[in-house]
Every structure is written in C-alpha cells, then in structure tokens.
Short mmCIF file of C-alpha atoms and ligand atoms in Angstrom, two decimals:
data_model
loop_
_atom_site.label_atom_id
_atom_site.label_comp_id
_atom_site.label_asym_id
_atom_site.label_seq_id
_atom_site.Cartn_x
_atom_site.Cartn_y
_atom_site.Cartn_z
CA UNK A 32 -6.30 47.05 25.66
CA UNK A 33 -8.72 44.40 26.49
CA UNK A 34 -11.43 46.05 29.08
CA UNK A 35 -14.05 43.39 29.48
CA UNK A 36 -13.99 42.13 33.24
CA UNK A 37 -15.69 39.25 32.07
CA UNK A 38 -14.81 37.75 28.80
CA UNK A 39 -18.01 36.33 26.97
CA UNK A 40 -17.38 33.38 24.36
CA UNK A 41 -19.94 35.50 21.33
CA UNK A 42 -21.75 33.73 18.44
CA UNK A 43 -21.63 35.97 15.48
CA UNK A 44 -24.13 34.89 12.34
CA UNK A 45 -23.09 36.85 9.00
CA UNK A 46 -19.64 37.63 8.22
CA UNK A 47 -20.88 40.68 6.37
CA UNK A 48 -19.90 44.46 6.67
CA UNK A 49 -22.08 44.33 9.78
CA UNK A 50 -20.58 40.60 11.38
CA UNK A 51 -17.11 41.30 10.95
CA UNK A 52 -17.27 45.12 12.30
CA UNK A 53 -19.27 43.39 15.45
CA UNK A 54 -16.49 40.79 15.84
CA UNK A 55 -13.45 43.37 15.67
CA UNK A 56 -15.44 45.83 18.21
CA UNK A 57 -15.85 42.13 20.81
CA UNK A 58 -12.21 41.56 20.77
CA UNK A 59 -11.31 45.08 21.33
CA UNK A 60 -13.55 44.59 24.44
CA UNK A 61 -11.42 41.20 25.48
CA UNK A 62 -14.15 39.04 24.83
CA UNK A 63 -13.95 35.48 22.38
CA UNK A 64 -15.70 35.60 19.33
CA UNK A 65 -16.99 33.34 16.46
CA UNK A 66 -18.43 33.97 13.40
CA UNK A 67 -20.54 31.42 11.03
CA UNK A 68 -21.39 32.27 7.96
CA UNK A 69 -22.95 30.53 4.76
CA UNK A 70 -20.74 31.39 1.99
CA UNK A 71 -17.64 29.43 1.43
CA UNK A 72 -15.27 32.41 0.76
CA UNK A 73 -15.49 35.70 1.44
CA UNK A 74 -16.23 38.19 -1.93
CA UNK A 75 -17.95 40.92 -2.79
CA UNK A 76 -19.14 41.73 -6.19
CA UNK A 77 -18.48 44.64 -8.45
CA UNK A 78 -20.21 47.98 -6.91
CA UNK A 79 -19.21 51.24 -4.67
CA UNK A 80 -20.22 51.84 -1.39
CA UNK A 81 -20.14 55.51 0.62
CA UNK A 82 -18.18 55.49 4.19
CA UNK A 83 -19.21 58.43 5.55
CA UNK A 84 -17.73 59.74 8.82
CA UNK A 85 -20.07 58.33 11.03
CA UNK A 86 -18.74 55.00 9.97
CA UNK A 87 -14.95 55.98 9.03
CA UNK A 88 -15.06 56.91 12.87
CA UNK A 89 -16.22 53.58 14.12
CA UNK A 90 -13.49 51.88 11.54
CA UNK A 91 -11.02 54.11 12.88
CA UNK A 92 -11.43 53.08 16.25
CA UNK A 93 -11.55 49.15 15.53
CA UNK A 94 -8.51 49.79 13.75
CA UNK A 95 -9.04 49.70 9.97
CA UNK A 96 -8.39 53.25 9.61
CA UNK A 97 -5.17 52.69 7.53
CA UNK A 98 -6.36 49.99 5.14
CA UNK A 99 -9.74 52.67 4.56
CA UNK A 100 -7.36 55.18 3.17
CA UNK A 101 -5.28 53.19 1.55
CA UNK A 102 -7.96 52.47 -1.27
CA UNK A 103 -10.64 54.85 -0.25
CA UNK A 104 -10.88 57.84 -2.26
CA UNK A 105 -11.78 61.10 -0.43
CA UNK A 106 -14.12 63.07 -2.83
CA UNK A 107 -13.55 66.93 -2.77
CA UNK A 108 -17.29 67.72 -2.66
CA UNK A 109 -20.66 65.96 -2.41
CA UNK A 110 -22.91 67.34 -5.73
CA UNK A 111 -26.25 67.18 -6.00
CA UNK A 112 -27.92 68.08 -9.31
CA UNK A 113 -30.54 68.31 -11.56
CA UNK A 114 -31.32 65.62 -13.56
CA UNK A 115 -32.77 68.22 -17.07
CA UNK A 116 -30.58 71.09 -16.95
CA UNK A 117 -27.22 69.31 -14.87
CA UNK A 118 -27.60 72.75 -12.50
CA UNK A 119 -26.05 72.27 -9.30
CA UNK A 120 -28.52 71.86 -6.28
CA UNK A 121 -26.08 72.20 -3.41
CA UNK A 122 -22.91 71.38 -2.19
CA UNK A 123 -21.59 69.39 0.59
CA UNK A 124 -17.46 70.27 1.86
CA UNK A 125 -16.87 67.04 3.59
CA UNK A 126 -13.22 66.30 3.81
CA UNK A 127 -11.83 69.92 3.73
CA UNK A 128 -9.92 70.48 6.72
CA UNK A 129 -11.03 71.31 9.91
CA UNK A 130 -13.31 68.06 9.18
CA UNK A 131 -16.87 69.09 9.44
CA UNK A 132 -18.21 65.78 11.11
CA UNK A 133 -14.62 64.97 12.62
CA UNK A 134 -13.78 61.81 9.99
CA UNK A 135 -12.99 61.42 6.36
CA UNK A 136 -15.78 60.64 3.96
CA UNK A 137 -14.86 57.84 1.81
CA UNK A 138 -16.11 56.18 -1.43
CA UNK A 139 -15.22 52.25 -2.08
CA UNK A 140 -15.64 49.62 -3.75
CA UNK A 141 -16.82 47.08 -1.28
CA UNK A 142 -14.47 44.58 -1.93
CA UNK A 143 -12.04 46.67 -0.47
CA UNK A 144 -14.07 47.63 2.35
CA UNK A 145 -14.54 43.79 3.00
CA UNK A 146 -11.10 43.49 2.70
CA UNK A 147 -10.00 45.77 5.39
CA UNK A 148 -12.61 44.26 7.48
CA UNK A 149 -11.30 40.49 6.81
CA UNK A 150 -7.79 41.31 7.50
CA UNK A 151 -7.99 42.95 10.76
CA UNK A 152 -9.72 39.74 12.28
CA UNK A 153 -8.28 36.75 13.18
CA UNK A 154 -8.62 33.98 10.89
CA UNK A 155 -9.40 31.22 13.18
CA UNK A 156 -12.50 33.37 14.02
CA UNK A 157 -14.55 33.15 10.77
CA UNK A 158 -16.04 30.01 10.09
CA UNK A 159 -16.83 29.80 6.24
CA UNK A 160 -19.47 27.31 4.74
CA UNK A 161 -21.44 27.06 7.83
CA UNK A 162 -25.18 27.99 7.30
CA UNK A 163 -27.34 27.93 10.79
CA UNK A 164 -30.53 26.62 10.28
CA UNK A 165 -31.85 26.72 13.81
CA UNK A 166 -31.38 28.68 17.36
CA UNK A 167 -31.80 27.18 20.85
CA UNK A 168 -32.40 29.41 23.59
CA UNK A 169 -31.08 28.90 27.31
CA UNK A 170 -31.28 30.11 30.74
CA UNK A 171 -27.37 30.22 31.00
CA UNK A 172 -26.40 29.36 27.22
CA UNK A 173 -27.53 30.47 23.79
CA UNK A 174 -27.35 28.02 21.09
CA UNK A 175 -27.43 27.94 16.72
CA UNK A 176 -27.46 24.75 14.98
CA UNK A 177 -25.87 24.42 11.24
CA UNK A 178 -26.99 22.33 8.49
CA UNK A 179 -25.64 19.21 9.30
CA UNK A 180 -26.66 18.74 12.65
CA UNK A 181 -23.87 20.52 14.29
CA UNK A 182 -24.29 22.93 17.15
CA UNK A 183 -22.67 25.89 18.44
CA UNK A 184 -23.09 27.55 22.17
CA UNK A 185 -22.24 30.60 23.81
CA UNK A 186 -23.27 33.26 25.85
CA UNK A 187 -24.91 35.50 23.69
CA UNK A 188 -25.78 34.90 19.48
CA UNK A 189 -26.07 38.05 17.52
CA UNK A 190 -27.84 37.54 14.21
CA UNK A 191 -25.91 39.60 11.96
CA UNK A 192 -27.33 37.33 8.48
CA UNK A 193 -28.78 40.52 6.50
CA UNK A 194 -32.12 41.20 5.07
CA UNK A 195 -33.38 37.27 4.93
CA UNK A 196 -31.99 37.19 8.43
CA UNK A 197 -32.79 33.16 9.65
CA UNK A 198 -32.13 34.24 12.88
CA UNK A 199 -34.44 37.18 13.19
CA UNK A 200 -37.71 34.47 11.46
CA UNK A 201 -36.52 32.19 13.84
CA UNK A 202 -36.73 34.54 17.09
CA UNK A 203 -39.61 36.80 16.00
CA UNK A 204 -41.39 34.94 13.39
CA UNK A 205 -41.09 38.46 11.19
CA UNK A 206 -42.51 38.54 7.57
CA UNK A 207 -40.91 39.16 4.63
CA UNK A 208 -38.88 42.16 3.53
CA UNK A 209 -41.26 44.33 0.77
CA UNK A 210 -40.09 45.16 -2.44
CA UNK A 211 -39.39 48.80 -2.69
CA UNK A 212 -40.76 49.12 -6.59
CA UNK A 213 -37.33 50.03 -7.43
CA UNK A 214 -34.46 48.57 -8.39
CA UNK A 215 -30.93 49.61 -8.49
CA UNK A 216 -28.65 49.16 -12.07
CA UNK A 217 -24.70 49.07 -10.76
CA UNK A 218 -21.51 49.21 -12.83
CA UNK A 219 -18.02 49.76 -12.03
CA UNK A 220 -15.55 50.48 -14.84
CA UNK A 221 -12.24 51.43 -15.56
CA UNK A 222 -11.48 55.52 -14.92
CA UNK A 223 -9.29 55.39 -18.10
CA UNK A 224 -12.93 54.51 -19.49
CA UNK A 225 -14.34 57.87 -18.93
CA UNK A 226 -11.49 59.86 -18.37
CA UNK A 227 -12.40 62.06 -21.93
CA UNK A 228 -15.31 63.18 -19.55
CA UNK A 229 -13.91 64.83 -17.24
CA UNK A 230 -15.78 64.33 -14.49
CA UNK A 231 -14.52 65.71 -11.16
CA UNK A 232 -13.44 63.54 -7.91
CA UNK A 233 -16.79 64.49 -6.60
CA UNK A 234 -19.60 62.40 -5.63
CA UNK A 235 -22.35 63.53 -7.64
CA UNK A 236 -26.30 62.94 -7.20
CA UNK A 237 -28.19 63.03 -10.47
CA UNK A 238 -32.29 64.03 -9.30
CA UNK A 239 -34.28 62.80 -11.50
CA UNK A 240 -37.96 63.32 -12.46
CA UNK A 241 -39.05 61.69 -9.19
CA UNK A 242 -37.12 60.96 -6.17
CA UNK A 243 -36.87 57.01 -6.94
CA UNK A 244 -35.17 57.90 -10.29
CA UNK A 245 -31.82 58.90 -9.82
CA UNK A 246 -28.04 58.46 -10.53
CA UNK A 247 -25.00 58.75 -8.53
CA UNK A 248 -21.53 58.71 -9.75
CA UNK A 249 -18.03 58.57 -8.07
CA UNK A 250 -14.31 57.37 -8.66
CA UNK A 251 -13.47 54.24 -5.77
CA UNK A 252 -9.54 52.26 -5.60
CA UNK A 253 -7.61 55.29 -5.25
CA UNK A 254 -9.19 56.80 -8.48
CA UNK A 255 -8.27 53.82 -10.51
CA UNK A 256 -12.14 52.95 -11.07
CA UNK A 257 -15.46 54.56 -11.78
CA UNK A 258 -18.63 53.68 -10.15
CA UNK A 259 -22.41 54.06 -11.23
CA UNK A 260 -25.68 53.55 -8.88
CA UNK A 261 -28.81 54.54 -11.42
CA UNK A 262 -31.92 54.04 -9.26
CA UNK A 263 -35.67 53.78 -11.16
CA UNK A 264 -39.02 52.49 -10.48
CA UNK A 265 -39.77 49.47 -11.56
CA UNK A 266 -42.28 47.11 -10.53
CA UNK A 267 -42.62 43.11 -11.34
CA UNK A 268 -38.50 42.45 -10.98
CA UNK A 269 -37.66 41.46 -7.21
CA UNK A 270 -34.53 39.69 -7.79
CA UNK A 271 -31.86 40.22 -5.32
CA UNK A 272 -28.28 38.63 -6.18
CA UNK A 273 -25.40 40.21 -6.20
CA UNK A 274 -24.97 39.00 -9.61
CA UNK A 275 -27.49 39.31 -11.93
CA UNK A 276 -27.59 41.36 -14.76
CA UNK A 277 -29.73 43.65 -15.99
CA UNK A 278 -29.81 44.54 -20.12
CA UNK A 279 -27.50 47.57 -21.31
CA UNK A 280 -30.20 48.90 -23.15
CA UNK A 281 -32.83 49.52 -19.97
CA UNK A 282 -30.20 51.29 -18.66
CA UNK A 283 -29.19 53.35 -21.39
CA UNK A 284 -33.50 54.38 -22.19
CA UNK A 285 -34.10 55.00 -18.61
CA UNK A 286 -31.41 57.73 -18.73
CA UNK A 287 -31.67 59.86 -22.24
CA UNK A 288 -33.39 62.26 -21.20
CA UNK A 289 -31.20 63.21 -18.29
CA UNK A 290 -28.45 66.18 -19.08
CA UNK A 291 -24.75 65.80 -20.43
CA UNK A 292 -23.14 63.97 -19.38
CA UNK A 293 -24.99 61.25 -18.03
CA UNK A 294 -26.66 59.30 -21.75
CA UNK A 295 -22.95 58.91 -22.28
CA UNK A 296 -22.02 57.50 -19.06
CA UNK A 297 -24.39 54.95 -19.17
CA UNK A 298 -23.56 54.32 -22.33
CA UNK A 299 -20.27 53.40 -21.28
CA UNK A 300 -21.41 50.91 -18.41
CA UNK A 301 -22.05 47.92 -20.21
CA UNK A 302 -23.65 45.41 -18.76
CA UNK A 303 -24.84 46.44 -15.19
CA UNK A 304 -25.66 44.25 -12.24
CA UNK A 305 -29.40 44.54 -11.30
CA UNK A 306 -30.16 44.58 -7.67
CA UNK A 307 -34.32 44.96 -6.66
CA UNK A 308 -34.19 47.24 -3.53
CA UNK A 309 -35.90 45.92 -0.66
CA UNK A 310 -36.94 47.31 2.92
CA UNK A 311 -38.95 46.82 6.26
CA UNK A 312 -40.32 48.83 8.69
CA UNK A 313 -38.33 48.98 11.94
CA UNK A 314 -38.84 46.03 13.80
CA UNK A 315 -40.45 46.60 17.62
CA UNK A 316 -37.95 44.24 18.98
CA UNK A 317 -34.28 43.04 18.62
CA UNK A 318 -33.60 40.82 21.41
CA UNK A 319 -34.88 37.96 23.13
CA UNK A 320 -33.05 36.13 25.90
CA UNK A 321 -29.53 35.71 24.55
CA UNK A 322 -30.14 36.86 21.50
CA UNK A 323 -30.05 39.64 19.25
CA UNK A 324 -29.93 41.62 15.85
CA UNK A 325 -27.47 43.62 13.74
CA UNK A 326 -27.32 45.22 10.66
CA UNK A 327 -29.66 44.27 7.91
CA UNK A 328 -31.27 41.40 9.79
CA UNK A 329 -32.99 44.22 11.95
CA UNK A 330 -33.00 47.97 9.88
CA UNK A 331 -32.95 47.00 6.32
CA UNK A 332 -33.40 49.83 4.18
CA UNK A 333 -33.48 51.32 0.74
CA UNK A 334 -30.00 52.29 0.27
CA UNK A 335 -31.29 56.34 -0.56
CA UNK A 336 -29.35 57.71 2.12
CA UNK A 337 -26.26 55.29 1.98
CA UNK A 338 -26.33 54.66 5.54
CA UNK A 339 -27.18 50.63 5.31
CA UNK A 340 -23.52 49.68 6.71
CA UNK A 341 -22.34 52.57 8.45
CA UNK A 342 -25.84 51.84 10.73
CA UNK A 343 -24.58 48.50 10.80
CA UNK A 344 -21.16 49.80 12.17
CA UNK A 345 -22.59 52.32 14.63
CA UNK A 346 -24.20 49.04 15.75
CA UNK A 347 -21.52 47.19 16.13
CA UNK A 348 -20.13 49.05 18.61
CA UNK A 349 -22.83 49.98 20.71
CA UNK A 350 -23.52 46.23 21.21
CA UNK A 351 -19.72 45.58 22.39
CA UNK A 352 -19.77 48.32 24.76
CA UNK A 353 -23.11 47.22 26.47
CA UNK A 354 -22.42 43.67 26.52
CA UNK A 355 -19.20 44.79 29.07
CA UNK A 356 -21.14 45.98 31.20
CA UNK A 357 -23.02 42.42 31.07
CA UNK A 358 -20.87 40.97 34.64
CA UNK A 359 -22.90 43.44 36.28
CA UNK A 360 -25.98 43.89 34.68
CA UNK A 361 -26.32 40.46 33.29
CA UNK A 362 -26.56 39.42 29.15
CA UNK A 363 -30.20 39.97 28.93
CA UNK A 364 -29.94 43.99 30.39
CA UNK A 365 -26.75 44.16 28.48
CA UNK A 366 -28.52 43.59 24.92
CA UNK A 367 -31.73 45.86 26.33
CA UNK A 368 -29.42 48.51 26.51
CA UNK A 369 -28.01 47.71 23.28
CA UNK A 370 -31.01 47.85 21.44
CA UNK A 371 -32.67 50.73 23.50
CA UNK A 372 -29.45 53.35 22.07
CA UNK A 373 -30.05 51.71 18.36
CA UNK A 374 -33.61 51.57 17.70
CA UNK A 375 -35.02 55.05 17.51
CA UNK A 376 -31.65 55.91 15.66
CA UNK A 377 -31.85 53.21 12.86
CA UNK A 378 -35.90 53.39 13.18
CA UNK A 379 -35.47 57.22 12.09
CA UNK A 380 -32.74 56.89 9.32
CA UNK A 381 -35.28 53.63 7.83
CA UNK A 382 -37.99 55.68 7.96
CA UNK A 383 -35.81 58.92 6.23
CA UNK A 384 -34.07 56.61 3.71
CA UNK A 385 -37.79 55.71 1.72
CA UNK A 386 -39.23 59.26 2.38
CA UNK A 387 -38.48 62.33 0.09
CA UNK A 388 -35.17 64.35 1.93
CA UNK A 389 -36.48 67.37 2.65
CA UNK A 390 -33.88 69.29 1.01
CA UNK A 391 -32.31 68.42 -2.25
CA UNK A 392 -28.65 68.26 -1.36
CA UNK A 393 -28.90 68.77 2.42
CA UNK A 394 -27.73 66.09 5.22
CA UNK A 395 -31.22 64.79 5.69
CA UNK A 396 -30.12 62.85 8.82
CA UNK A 397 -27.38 64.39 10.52
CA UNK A 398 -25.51 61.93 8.48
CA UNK A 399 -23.92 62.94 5.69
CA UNK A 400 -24.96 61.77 2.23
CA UNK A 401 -28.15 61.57 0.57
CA UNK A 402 -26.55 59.33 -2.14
CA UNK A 403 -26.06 55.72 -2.39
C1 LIG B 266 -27.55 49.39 -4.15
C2 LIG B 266 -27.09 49.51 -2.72
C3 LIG B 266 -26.20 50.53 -2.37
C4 LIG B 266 -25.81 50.68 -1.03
N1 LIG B 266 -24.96 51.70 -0.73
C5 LIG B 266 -24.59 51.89 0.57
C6 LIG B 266 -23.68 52.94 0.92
O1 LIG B 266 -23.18 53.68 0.05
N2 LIG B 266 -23.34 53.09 2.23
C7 LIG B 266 -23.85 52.27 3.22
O2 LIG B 266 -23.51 52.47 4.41
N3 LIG B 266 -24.70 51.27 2.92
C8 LIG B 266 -25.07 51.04 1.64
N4 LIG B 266 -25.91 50.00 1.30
C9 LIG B 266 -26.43 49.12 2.39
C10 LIG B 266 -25.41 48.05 2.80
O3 LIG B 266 -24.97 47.35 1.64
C11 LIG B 266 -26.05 47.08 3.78
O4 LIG B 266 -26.76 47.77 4.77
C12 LIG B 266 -24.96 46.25 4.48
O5 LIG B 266 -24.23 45.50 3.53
C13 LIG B 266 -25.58 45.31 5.53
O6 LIG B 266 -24.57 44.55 6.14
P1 LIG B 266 -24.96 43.30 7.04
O7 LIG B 266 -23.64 42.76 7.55
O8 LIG B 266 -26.00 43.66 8.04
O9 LIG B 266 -25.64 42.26 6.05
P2 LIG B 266 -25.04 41.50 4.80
O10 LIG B 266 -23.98 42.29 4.14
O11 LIG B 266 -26.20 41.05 3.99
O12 LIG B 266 -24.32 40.21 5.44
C14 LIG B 266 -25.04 39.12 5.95
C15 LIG B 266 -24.15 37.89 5.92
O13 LIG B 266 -24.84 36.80 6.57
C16 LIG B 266 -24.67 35.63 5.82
N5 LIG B 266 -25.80 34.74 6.13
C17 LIG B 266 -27.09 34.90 5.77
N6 LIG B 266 -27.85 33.89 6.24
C18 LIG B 266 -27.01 33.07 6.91
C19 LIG B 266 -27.21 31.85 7.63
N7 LIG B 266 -28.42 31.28 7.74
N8 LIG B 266 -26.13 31.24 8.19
C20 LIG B 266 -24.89 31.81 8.09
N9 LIG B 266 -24.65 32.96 7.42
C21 LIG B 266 -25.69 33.60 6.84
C22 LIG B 266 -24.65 36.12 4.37
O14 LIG B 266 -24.03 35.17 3.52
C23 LIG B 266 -23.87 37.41 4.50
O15 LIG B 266 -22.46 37.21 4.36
C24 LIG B 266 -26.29 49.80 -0.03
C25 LIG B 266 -27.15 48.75 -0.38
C26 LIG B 266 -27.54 48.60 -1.72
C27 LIG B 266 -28.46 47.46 -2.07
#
C-alpha cells in the first residue's frame, strides 16, 4: 500500500543491483520513479554473488522474495578453511531453522539476482541507452542531462552509477577509486563438471598464505552450476570489465600449493574472467541539494566481506523511507537523514572489508559472510 503523502517524481542513475532495489523500495512508498542508465540491455556476466540475510530481508520486503528462492541456493553451512592442510577454521549455521539472523542466506549467480530485480519493476520505468553526462541543481527541481542534449527533472536525483559514479565527480569533484593490488579470477561452470569432487552445498572460504590470497567456492541456479572467486595480489593489472579474461594458467600456478581439492578445481575453470578490485575510503558527504548517492557510487569496496550489494540494498531502503517523510521535513532534510543512518554503517563495513577479520571464520561485521 502506497504510504507517501506526497508523491515525488525520483531520478534514478544506474539500473544496477543498487538502482533497481532503490526504484522498487520508491514505488512501494507511492512515489514516481525513473531510472537512466547507460547500457542498452540489461545483463550480467558469468559470476556468483552472496545474499546474505541482511539483504534477503530488504528483497523480501520489496517483494522479490519468491523469484530469490526460486534460483537461489541455500548453502547448509558457511566453511572457512585453511588454505595448506584444508582443516576447517569455523563454521557458520546460517539457514538452519530457527534462522539465526531472521532471513535465508543465499548464493547466486547475478544474472539471476538481476533478474528478479528487473522483473518486479515496471518496464516503462527503466530507461536503457541513456548515459547522463551532466547534473543541474535547483532550488525547487533537480536536473541530469544525457548525451545528446536531452534533460531530465525531478525532485530529487539519486546517483546510483557504481564505482566511476558521474554523478558523485560531478557533485563532489571526488578522485579516483584506488586499485586494491588485487585482483579477483571468476568462473562459473557446470556442477556436472565437478560433481566427481564431491564438494558439499556449502560455501567454503579457502585462507590462503595472506589474507588477499584466497578462494571461495559455492553451487548458484538451484545447484545446477558451480562458482569460483580466487582472490591474489597482484599489482600492475587494473582492468575492470566484466569481461575480460585472465590466462588459465595464472590461475592454475597461483593455486598449487593450496590443499585437495582446490589445484583440481581450478584446473577445471578454464578460462576465468579477471576483475582488478578497486576501493575508496568513505566519502564525508553524500548529498547536496537534491541530490544524492547509492551503492557503489558512494561505499565502494573490496568485495572481502561480500557485502557490496546487500549495503547497496540496506540503502535503498533507508533512502525511500526518509524521503516520505520529505512533505514535512522538506527533500534536502529528507536525504540528511538518509545519509546520516548510512554513513557510519557503510563507512565501518568499507573500512572492515580491506582490513584483516579479526577472526578467521567469524561474522566480522554483524553481517554474515566473510566470503565474496
Ligand atoms: C569480485 C566481486 C565479488 C562480489 N561479491 C559480492 C557478494 O557476494 N555480495 C555482495 O553483496 N556484493 C558483492 N560484490 C559487490 C557488488 O557487486 C557491488 O557492490 C554492487 O554490484 C554495486 O551495485 P550498484 O548498483 O551500486 O553499482 P553497479 O552494479 O556498478 O551499477 C551501476 C549502474 O550504473 C550505470 N551507469 C554508470 N554510469 C552511468 C551514467 N553516466 N549514466 C547512466 N548510467 C550509468 C552502469 O551501467 C551500471 O548499470 C562483489 C564485487 C566484486 C567485484
């Protein structure tokens, strides 16, 4: 039921995990929403995500909660282990009933998280092909401007554009995300592939040698598909695209030395896609005037602690919430509010993601996974 008392006409930028989850948590509020974004269809490329119940919670609630378990696979146990021997460092029960943190933790691919996502919003809302290349700010209207010359108003504009955010450069001038020094090799392959393995529905941390060398493993698409995330240091390769490739054979010498069954696992990958892992330190300010930040564009991270989307979620949210209260408090108050709940949140998970957990295995944050 629609609760807004006064509907707001919202500018979304991004139509990723973090855009679309903003737009379904507006509507639910009653107020109109459009989203712009650059590509010209909507895809996600071959690699596994973790929805733990911080963000299953938040999906729930906008009403994706079906379309999560319909693919997502519920692991029986978060592993963590040790990368020489393969002991087992600890043990995380998340989805044994009663639910520890109230929600299901899933594991996807992220196509099908996208997917969920997609479906549950209105098509007329997403604008594909439409890259903004400027921002106008008003006393009564916000504005974004898209290649072409085009230009789109509303009340408020929430730059929801990722990592290279235009939006946040354009309102804060901020510099460039740094390169972590690692990068991230990422395969997804058919479970009849490894089935000879025997590797449990778990999902299982490999430590490695140092804390930026590490491998996780876990089934995704209803156990019809493995996934691999092998993390290692390596400086003097920054690329980030979802699709380029990194050689089979880095892979596979980066992990011989690790216990059974892992040498054979990458073996099995092929060849991965090669991601360079980048971060920033949290940012001291979100909003300006009608605008504002979500997701990536403001709390990118390194993806240690899987928590990227699901703090993109939590935003999501928050935001919708605080901007109904914005007939009484006005827009600019509304996204204070907003960003006042987030920061010290999404400041303190940044700021855990890059630093050593302090436990091997434990729930570093209060979240749930130390994986990616
Ligand atoms: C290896 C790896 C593993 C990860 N694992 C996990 C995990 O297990 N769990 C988890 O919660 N998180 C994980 N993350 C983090 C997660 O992927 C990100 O935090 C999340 O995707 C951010 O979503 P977003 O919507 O903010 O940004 P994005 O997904 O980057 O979306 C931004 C959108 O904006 C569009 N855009 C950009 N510029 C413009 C423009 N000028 N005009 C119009 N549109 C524009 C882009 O095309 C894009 O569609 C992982 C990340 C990595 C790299």
């Amino acid at each position: 039921m629609p609760r807004a008392t006064k509907r707001l006409d919202v500018v979304v930028v991004g139509a990723g995990i973090g855009g679309l989850a903003t737009a379904l948590a507006l509507l639910k509020e009653g107020h109109r929403v459009r989203i712009y974004e650059r590509a010209e269809e909507l895809s996600e490329v071959g690699a596994g995500l973790q929805v733990s119940p911080n963000s299953t919670r938040v999906l729930e609630y906008l009403g994706v909660g079906e379309a999560l378990a319909a693919t997502g696979v519920r692991p029986e146990r978060l592993e963590s282990r040790d990368w020489e021997q393969g002991e087992l460092l600890g043990t995380h029960e998340m989805n044994s009933e009663p639910l520890r943190y109230g929600a299901y933790h899933y594991l996807m691919r992220r196509a099908d998280l996208l997917d969920a996502l997609v479906s549950a919003v209105p098509a007329e809302v997403i604008h594909l092909g439409r890259t903004v290349v400027d921002i106008e700010q008003g006393d009564e209207r916000a504005a974004i401007v898209l290649e072409g010359g085009e230009r789109v108003e509303g009340d408020v504009v929430v730059g929801a554009d990722g990592i290279h955010s235009t939006v946040s450069r354009l309102l804060f001038d901020v510099s460039k995300p740094r390169f972590s020094g690692t990068v991230a090799y990422r395969a997804l392959l058919p479970a009849g592939d490894v089935q000879d393995l025997d590797l449990p529905n778990t999902s299982t941390k490999w430590w490695g040698p140092v804390v930026e060398h590490h491998l996780v493993h876990y089934y995704v698409s209803s156990l019809k598909t493995f996934n691999i995330i092998a993390v290692v240091p390596e400086e003097g390769w920054e690329t980030e695209s979802w699709t380029a490739k990194g050689e089979p054979e880095e892979l596979v010498k980066a992990f011989a030395d690790y216990a059974d069954p892992i040498p054979e696992l990458v073996r099995r990958a092929g060849t991965p896609l090669k991601w360079a892992l980048h971060e920033r330190e949290p940012l001291e300010k979100w909003s300006e005037g009608r605008f504002t930040l979500l997701g990536d564009s403001c709390h990118p991270m390194v993806p240690f602690l899987a928590q990227g989307a699901a703090m993109a979620i939590e935003d999501a949210v928050v935001l919708a919430r605080a901007l109904s209260k914005a007939e009484e408090t006005g827009v600019e108050q509304a996204l204070k509010v907003y960003e006042t709940t987030r920061r010290s949140r999404t400041a303190h998970i940044q700021n855990q993601a890059r630093s050593t957990p302090p436990t091997r295995g434990s729930s570093a944050t209060g979240s749930t996974s130390t994986t990616p």
